[in-house]
XYZ file of C-alpha atoms in Angstrom:
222
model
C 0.000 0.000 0.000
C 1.112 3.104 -1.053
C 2.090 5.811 1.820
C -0.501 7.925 3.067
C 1.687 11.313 3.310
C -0.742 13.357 5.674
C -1.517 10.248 8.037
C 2.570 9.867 8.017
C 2.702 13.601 9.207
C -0.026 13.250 11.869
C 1.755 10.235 13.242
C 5.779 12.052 13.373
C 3.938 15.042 14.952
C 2.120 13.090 17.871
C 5.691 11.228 18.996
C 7.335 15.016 18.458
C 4.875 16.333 21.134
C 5.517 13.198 22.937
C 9.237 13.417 23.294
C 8.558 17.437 24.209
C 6.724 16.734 26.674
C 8.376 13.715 28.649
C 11.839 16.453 27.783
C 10.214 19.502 29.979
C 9.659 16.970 32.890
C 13.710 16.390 32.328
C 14.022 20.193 31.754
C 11.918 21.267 35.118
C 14.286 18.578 37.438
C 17.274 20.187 36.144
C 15.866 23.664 36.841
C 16.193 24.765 33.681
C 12.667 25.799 33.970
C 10.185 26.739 36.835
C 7.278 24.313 37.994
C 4.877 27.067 36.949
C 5.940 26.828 33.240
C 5.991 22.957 33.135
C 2.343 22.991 34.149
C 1.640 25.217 31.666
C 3.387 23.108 28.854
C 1.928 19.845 30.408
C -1.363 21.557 30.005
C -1.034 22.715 26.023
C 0.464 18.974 25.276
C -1.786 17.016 27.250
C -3.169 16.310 23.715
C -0.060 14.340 22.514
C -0.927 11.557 24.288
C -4.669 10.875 23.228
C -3.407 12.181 19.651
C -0.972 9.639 19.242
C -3.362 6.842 19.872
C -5.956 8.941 17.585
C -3.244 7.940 14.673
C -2.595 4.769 15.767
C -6.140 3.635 15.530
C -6.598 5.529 12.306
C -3.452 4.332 10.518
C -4.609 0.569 11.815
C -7.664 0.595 10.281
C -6.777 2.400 7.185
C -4.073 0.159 6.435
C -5.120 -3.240 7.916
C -8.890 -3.470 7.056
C -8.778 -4.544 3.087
C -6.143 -6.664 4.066
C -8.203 -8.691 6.877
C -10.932 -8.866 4.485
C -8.757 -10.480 1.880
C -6.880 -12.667 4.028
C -8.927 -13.368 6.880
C -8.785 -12.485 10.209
C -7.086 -16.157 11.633
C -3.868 -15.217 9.415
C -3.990 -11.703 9.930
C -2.947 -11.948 13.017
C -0.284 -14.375 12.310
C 1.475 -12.689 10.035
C 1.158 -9.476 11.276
C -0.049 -8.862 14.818
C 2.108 -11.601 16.748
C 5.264 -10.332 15.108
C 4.729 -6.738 16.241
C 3.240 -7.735 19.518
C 6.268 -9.581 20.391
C 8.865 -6.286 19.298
C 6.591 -3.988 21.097
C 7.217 -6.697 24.397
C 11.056 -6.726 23.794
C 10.962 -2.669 23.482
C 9.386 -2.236 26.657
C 11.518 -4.599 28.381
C 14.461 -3.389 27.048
C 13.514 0.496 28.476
C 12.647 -1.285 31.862
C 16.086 -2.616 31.780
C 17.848 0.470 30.732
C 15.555 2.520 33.481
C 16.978 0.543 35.938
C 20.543 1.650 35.698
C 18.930 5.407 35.862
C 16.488 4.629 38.871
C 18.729 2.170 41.118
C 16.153 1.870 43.152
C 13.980 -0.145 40.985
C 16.947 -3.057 40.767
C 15.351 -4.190 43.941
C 11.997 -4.893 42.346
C 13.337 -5.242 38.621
C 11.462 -8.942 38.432
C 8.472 -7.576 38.810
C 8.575 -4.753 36.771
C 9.499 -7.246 33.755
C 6.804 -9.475 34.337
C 4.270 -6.763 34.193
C 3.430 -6.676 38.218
C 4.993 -3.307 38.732
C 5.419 -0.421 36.489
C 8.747 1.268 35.749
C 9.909 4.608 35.972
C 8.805 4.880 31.459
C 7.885 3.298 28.800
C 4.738 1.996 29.995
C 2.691 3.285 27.021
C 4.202 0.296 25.165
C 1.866 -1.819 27.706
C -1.110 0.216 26.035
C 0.015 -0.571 22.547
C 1.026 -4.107 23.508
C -3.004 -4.822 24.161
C -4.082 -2.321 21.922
C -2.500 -4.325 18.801
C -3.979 -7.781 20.231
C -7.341 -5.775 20.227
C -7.103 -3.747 17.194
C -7.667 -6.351 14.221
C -11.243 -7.243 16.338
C -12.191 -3.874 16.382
C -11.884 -3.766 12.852
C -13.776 -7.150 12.151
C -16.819 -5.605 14.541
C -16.714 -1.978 12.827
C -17.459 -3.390 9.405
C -20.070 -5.814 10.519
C -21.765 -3.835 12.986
C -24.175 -1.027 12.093
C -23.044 2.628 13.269
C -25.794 3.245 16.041
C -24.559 0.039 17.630
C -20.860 0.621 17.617
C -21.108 3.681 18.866
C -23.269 2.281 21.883
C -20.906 -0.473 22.624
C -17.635 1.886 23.110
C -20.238 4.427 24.686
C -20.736 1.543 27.917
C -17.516 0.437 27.784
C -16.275 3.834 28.258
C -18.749 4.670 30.951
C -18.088 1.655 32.899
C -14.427 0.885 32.701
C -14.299 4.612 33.889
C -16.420 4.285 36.530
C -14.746 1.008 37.830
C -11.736 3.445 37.682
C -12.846 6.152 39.601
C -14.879 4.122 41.974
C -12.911 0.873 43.095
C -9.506 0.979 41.701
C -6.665 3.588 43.132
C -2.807 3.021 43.580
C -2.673 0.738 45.959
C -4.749 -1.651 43.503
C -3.486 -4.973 41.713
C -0.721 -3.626 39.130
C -2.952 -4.992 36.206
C -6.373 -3.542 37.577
C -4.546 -0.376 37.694
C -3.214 -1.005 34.115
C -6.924 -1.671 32.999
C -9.117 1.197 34.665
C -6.760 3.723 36.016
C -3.597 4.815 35.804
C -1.982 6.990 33.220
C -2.340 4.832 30.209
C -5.868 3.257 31.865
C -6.260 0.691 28.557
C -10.080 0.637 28.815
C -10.774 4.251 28.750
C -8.211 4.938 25.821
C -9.142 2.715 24.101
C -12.208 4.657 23.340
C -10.107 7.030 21.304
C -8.515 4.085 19.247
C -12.189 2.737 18.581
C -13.690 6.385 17.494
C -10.431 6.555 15.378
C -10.874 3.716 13.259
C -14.585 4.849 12.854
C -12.949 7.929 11.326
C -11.014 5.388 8.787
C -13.864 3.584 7.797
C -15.614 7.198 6.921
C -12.147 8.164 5.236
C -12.098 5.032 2.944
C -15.685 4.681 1.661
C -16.048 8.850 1.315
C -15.924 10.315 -2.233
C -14.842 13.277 -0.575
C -11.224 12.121 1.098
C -9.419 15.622 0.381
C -12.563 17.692 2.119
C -12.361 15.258 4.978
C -8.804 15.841 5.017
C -9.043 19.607 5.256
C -12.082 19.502 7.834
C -9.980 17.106 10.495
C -6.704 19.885 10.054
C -9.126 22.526 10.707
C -10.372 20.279 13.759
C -6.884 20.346 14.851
């Protein structure tokens, strides 16, 4: 498949907010700059992280759906999802590793950091993406056989509730992978939500007559 040039674009600038973002926390600890104005960038990029999974889920469906309909879903996911589920594991375990040697203090509990009990000091948005690939294809397979009304219901409740289990019954103290699910940072129910709304997006993009309007209308969004 030929490369989409905007969705490219959309994806470098989401990890370029990303990196300037995690940077200022680096930036702030080194007093380079004051708590006030790290706030204050923290607040204009709080975007970059719901953005880049905005991408994700539209470059997924985009450039996976044809394909799953021609191949099936079965194979799909061997020749494509294992494979990238299993670098996306070695990359996060890898950082872990690497964190450790910044953060001594995590050596002590390093096991259970790399077996997914305890989270490390970064990298845990890998754990998102880790799920959200072993989810992904599905998604797709339900968005093309499900009518809109009911899609949109279905991530509708399953926003609603995996938010209120998060805010109701799950806090830091939690299980490491109830935390994972429903609350923390990267909660993987919640975001998912954005993932699931972007692929509806694709599905609009690629059956539209219209793809450069639609194109013009989501930059003026942004």
């Amino acid at each position: 498949m030929n490369r989409i040039t905007w969705l490219d674009a959309s994806r470098g600038l989401a990890i370029i907010l990303l990196i300037v973002m995690h940077y200022s926390g680096a930036l702030e600890s080194r007093d380079f700059i004051s708590k006030a104005t790290l706030d204050v960038i923290y607040g204009v990029l709080r975007i970059a992280t719901p953005f880049f999974m905005f991408t994700f889920g539209l470059a997924f469906y985009i450039t996976a759906s044809k394909k799953i309909a021609r191949i099936g879903l079965t194979k799909y996911y061997v020749d494509n999802v294992f494979k990238r589920m299993f670098y996306i594991f070695l990359g996060r375990e890898i950082i872990v590793i690497i964190l450790a040697f910044r953060y001594p203090e995590t050596l002590d509990n390093l096991g259970s950091i790399l077996s997914f009990q305890d989270f490390a000091k970064g990298g845990e948005i890998l754990i998102f993406y880790l799920f959200a690939f072993m989810i992904a294809p599905l998604n797709v397979v339900f968005l093309q056989k499900t009518k809109l009304p009911i899609y949109i219901a279905f991530w509708v409740i399953i926003y609603s509730a995996s938010y209120y289990i998060g805010s109701t019954f799950i806090d830091r103290s939690s299980n490491n992978m109830l935390r994972f699910l429903f609350f923390d940072i990267y909660a993987f129910f919640p975001f998912l939500l954005v993932v699931a709304l972007a692929m509806l997006v694709g599905k609009f993009f690629i059956e539209s007559e219209n793809r450069d309007l639609l194109i013009q209308f989501g930059f003026a969004l942004g």
